[in-house]
Coordinates of C-alpha atoms in Angstrom, one line a residue:
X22 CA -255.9 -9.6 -122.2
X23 CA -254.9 -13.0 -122.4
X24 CA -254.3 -14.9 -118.9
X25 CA -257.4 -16.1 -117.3
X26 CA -256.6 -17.0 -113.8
X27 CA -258.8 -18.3 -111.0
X28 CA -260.5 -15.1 -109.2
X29 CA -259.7 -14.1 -105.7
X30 CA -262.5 -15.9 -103.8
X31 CA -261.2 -14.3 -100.6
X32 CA -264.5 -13.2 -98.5
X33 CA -265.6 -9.2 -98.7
X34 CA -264.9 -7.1 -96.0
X35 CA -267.8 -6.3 -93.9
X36 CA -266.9 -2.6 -93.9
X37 CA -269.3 -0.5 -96.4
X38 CA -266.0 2.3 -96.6
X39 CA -264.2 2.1 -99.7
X40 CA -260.5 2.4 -99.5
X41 CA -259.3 5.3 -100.9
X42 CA -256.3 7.8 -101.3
X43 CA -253.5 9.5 -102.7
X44 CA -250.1 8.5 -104.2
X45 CA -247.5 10.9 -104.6
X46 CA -246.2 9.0 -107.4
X47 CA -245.5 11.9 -110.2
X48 CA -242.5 12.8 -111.6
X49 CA -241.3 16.2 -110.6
X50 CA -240.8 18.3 -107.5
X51 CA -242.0 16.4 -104.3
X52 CA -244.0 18.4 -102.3
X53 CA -243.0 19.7 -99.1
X54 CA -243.7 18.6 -95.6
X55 CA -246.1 21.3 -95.0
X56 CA -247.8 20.6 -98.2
X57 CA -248.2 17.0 -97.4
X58 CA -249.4 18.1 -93.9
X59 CA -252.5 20.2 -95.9
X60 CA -253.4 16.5 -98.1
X61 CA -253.4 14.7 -95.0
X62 CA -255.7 17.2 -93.5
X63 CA -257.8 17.4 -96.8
X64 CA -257.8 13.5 -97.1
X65 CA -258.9 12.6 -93.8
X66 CA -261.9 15.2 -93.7
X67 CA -263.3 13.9 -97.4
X68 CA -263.9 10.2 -97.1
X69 CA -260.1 9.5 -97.8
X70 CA -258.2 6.6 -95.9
X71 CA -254.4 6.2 -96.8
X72 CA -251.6 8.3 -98.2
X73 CA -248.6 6.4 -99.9
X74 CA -245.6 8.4 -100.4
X75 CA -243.4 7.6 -103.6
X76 CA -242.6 10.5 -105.4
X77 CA -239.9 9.6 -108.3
X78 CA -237.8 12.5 -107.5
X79 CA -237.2 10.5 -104.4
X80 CA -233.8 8.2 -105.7
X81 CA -233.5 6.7 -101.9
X82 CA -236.5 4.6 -103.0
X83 CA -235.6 4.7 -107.1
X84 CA -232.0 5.6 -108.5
X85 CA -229.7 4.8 -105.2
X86 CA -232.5 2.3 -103.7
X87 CA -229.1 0.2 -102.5
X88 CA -227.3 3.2 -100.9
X89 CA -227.3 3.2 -97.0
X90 CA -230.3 4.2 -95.9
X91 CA -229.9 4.5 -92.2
X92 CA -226.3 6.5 -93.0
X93 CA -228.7 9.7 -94.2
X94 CA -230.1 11.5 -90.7
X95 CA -231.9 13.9 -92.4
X96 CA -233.9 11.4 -94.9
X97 CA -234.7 9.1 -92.1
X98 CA -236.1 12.0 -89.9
X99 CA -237.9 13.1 -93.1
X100 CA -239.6 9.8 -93.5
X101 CA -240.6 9.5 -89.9
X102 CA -242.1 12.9 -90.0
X103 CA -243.9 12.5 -93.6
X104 CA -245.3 8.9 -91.4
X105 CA -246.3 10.7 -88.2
X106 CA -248.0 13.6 -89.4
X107 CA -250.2 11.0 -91.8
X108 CA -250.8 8.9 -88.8
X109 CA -251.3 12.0 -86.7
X110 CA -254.2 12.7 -89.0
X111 CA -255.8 9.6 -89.4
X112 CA -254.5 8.4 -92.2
X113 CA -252.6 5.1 -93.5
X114 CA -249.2 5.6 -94.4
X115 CA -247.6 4.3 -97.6
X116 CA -244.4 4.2 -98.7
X117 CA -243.0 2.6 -102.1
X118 CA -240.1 1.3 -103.0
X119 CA -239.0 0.9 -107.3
X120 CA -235.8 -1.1 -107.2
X121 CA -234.4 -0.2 -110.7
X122 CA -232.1 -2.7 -111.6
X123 CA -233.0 -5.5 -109.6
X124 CA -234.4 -7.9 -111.8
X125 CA -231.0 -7.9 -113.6
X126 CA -229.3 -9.4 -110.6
X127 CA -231.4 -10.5 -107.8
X128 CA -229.3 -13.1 -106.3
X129 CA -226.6 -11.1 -105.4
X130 CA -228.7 -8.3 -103.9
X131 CA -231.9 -10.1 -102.7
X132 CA -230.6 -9.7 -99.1
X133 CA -230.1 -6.1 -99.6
X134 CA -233.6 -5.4 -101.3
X135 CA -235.5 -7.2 -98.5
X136 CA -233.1 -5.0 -95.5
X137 CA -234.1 -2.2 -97.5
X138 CA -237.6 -3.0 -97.0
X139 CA -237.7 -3.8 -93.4
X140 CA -235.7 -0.6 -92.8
X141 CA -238.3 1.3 -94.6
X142 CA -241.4 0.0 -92.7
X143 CA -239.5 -0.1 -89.5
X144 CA -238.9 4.1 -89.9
X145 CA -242.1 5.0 -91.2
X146 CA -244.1 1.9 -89.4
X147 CA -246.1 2.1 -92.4
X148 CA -250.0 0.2 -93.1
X149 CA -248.5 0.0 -96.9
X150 CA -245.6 -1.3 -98.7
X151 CA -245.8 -0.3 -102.4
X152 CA -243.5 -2.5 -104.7
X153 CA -243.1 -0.8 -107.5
X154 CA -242.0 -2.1 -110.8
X155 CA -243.3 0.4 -113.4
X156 CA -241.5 2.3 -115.9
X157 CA -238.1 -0.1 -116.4
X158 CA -236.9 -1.5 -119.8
X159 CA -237.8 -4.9 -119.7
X160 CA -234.4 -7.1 -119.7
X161 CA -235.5 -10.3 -120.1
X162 CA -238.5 -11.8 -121.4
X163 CA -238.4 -13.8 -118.0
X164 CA -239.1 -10.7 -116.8
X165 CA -242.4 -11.6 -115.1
X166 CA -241.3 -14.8 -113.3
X167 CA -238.2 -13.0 -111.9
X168 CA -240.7 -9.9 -110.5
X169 CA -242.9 -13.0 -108.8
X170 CA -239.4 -14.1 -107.3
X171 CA -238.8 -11.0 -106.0
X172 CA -242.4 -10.5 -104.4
X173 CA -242.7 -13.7 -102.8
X174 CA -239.4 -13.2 -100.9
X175 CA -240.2 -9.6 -100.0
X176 CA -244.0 -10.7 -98.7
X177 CA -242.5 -13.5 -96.3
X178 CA -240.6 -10.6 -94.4
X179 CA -243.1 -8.0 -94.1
X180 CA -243.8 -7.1 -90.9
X181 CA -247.3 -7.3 -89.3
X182 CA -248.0 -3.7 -89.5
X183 CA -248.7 -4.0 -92.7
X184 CA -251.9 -4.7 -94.3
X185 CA -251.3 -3.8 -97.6
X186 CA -248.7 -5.0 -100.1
X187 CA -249.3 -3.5 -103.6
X188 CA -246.8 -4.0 -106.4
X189 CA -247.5 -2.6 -109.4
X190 CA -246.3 -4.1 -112.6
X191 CA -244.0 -3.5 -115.4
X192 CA -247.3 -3.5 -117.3
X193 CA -250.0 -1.8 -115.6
X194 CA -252.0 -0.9 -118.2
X195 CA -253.7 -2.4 -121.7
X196 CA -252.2 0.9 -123.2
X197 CA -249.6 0.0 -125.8
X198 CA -247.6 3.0 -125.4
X199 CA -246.0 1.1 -122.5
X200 CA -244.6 -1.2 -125.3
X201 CA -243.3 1.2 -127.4
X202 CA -241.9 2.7 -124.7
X203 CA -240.2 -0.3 -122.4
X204 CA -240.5 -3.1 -124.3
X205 CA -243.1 -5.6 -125.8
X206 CA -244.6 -7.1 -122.7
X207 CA -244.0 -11.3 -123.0
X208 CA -246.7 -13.3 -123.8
X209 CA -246.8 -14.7 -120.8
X210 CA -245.9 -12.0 -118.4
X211 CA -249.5 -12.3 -116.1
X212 CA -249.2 -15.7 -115.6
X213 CA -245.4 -15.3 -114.5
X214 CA -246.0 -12.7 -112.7
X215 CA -248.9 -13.8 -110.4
X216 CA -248.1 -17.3 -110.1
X217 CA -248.6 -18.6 -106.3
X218 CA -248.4 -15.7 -104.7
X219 CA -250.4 -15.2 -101.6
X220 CA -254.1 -13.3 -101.7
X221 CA -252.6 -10.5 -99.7
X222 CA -250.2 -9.4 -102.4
X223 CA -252.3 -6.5 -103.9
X224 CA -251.7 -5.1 -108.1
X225 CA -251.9 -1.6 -109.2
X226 CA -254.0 -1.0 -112.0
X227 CA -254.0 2.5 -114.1
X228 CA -257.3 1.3 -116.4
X229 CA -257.8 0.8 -119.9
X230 CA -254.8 3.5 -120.2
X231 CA -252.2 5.1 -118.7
X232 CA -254.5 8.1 -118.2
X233 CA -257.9 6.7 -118.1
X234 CA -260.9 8.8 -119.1
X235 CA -262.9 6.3 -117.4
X236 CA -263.0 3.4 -114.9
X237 CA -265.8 1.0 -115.7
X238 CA -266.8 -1.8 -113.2
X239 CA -267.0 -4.3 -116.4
X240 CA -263.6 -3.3 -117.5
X241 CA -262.5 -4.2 -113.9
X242 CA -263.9 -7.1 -113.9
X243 CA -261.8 -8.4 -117.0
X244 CA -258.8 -7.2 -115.2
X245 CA -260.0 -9.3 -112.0
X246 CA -259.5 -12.2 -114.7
X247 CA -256.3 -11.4 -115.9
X248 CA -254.4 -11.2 -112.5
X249 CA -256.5 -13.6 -110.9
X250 CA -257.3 -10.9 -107.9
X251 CA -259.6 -7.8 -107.5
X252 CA -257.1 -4.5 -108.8
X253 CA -255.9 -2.0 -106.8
X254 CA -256.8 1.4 -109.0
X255 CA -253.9 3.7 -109.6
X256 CA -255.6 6.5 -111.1
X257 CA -253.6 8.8 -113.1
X258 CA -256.2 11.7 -112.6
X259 CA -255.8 14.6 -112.2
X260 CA -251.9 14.3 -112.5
X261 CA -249.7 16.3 -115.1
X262 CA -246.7 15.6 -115.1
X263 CA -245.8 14.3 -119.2
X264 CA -244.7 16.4 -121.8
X265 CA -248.3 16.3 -123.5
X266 CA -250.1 17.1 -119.6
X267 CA -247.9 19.1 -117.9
X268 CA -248.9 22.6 -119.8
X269 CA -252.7 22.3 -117.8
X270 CA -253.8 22.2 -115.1
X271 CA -256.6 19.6 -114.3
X272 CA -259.2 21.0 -111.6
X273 CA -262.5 19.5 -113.0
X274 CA -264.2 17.4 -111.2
X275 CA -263.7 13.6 -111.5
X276 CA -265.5 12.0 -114.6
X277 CA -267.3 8.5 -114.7
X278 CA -265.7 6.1 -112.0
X279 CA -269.2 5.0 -110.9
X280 CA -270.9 1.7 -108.9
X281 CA -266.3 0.5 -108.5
X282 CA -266.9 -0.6 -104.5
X283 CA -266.6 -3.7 -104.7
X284 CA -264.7 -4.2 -108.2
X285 CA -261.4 -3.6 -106.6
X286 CA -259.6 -3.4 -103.6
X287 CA -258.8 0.3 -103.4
X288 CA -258.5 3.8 -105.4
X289 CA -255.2 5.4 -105.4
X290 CA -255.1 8.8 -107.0
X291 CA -251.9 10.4 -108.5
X292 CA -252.2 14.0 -107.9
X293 CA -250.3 17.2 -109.9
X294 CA -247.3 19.0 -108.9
X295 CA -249.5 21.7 -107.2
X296 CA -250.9 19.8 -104.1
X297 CA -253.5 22.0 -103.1
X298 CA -254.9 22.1 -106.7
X299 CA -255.3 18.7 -106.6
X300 CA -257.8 18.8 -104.0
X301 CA -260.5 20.1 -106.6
X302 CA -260.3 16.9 -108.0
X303 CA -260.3 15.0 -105.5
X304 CA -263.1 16.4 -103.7
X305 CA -265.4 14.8 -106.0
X306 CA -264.1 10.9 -106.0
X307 CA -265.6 9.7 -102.5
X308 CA -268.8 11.4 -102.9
X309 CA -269.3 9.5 -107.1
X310 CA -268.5 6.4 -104.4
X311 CA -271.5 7.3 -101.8
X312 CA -273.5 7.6 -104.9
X313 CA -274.2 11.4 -104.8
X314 CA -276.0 13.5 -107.1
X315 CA -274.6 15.2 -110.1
X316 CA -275.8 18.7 -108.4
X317 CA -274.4 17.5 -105.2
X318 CA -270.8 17.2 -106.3
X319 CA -271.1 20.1 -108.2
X320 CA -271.8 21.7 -105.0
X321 CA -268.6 20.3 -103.1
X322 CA -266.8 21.3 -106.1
X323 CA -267.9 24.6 -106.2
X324 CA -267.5 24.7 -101.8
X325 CA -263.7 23.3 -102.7
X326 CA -263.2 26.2 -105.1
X327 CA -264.4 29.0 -103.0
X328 CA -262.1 27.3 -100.2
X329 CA -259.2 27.5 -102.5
X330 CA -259.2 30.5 -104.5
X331 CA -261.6 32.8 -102.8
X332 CA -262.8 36.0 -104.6
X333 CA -261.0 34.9 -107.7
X334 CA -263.0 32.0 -108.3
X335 CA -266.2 34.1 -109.1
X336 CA -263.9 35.9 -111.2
X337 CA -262.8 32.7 -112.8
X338 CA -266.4 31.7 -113.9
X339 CA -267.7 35.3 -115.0
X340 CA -265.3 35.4 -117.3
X341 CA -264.7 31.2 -118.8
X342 CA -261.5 31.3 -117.5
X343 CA -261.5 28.0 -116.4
X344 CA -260.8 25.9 -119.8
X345 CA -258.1 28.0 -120.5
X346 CA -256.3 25.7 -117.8
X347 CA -258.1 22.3 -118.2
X348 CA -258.3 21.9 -121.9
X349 CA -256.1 25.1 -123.7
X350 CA -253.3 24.9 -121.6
X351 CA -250.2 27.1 -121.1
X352 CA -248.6 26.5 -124.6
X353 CA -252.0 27.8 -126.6
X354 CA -253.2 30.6 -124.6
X355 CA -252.6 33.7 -125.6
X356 CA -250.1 36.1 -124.1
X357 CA -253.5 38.4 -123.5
X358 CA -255.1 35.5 -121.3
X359 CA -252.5 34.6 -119.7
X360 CA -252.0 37.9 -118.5
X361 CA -255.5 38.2 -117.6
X362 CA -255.5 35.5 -115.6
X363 CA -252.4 36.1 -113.9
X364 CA -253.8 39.5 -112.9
X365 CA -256.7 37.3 -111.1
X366 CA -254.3 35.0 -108.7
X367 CA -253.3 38.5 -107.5
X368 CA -257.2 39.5 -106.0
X369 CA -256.7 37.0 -103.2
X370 CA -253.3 36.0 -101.1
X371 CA -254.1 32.0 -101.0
X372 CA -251.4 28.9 -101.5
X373 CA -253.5 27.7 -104.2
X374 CA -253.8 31.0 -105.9
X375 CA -249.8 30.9 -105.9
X376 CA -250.0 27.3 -107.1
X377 CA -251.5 29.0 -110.5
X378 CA -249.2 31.7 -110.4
X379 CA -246.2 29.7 -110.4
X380 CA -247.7 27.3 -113.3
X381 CA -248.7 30.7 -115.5
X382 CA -245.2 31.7 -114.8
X383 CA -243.5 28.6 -115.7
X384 CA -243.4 25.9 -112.8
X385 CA -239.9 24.4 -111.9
X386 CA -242.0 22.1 -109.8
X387 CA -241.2 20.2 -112.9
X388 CA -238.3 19.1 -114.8
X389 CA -239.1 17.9 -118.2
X390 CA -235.8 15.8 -119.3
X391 CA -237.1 13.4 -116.4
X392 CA -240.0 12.4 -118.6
X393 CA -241.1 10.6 -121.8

């Protein structure tokens, strides 16, 4: 990291909660409305806060971000239902936007990117705006001075509602691969990017890679440095939707992420393509926050299982089944296994029993010419 800017000096909140929640930011199939309905459930029962919708499969927020939004009945009653039910439950509501292309030619559509905002908080009356700038070939080496543009005019028209602007960007990560992959990041991108912009404009942060192993308050600390403001995590665990992640399935518990209140602003987590999965996962990330025991978030773990999978589960530990998902995965297990442990998701009738099913079967909850 090279940019050392001034640290937010903004006063803590007084509230002890940290802000946490999910982002439906994974490529593949969206979930459905019920399926949301069950994370919002989950989330608000478990220590969880917000939900930001911003699934890439979504192209009235990615691909067609400039087609008429209002014109589509069915999307706009979509978005207000994905909103209400969140709300309904208890939850912030998030909605991103990625507008690919914009940075090649803001002036001509900056008044369309900022009515496309308005008309998206206005449906969903969302806590959250996500910004969203992650995953685009870089086309200038400007790049990051043209992004600050684009957030400073978007942040003067956000409605009050809001409380939360996050914009993640085009390098959210130390990882190199994002070079390789989109372009050497400039020299000076940080210190383009963040340049005068207001406290309240918030930065997504994946860790030391795109999929960290580990969160480290010190490591967040440098980042605090770099963009001159606490990070907003974007944790890309337990998600697995790349070509190297999407044969397992990821339902250990989280790992590390200890003594972060305070080190950033919130904890976003990316879930997988099977929703209700996910939730073994993320089970264990507000009670590492409370400061729990080891043997007391094996114990929600182990509760979250039994919820999930019933009978099977016991099944699942007698015989080591378990790594044959989280660390083998579907494209070195045998035929025998996996025919074994397709036989178990039949002892119980559950929605996360199916959820293994359809993975062991080969998911088209995921389409793998989408992804690098």
């Amino acid at each position: 990291m090279s940019a050392h800017l001034s640290p937010n000096t903004a006063s803590e909140t007084t509230a002890t909660k940290p802000y946490l929640g999910m982002i439906e930011g994974f490529y593949g199939q969206r979930y459905s409305q019920p399926e949301r309905a069950a994370l919002y459930n989950f989330l608000a029962q478990h220590g969880y806060s917000f939900y930001i919708y911003a699934p890439k499969e979504d192209q009235h927020l990615r691909e067609h971000w400039q087609d008429d939004l209002l014109g589509d009945a069915a999307y706009v009653a979509y978005l207000k239902e994905a909103s209400a039910a969140a709300h309904q439950a208890g939850l912030d509501f998030g909605v991103a936007l990625s507008p690919l292309g914009l940075t090649a030619n803001f002036e001509a559509q900056q008044e369309l990117v900022v009515k496309r905002v308005q008309e998206l908080c206005e449906l969903t009356h969302c806590e959250i705006l996500g910004l969203l700038f992650d995953d685009m070939v870089k086309d200038s080496e400007s790049i990051g001075a043209l992004q600050n543009k684009i957030i400073a005019t978007i942040e003067k028209q956000l409605p009050a509602h809001v409380k939360h602007f996050i914009i993640c960007p085009s390098y959210y990560t130390d990882d190199p691969v994002l070079d390789r992959l989109f372009g050497q990041r400039p020299e000076h991108y940080f210190t383009d990017l963040m340049a005068g912009l207001p406290e309240r404009v918030e930065v997504f942060w994946t860790g030391e890679k795109v999929v960290a192993p580990d969160i480290t308050p010190e490591y967040l600390d440098q980042v605090t440095q770099l963009l001159g403001r606490k990070p907003f995590i974007w944790d890309n665990y337990p998600v697995n939707d790349g070509k190297k992640l999407c044969p397992f399935l990821f339902l250990n518990k989280f790992k590390g992420r200890t003594n972060l209140q305070g080190h950033a602003t919130g904890h976003a987590i990316n879930p997988m393509v099977q929703p209700l999965l996910s939730t073994l996962a993320a089970v264990t990330l507000p009670l590492i926050y409370a400061g729990k025991s080891s043997t007391e978030i094996n114990a929600a773990h182990l509760q979250q299982a039994k919820a999930l999978l019933g009978k099977a589960f016991a099944m699942f530990l007698k015989s080591d089944r378990l790594p044959l998902l989280t660390e083998i995965g579907l494209k070195n297990m045998s035929e025998r296994d996996k025919a074994r442990l397709l036989e178990l998701t039949y002892v119980d009738d559950t929605p996360a029993l199916a959820e293994i099913r359809d993975f062991l079967q080969g998911s088209k909850r995921f389409d793998q010419n989408i992804i690098v």
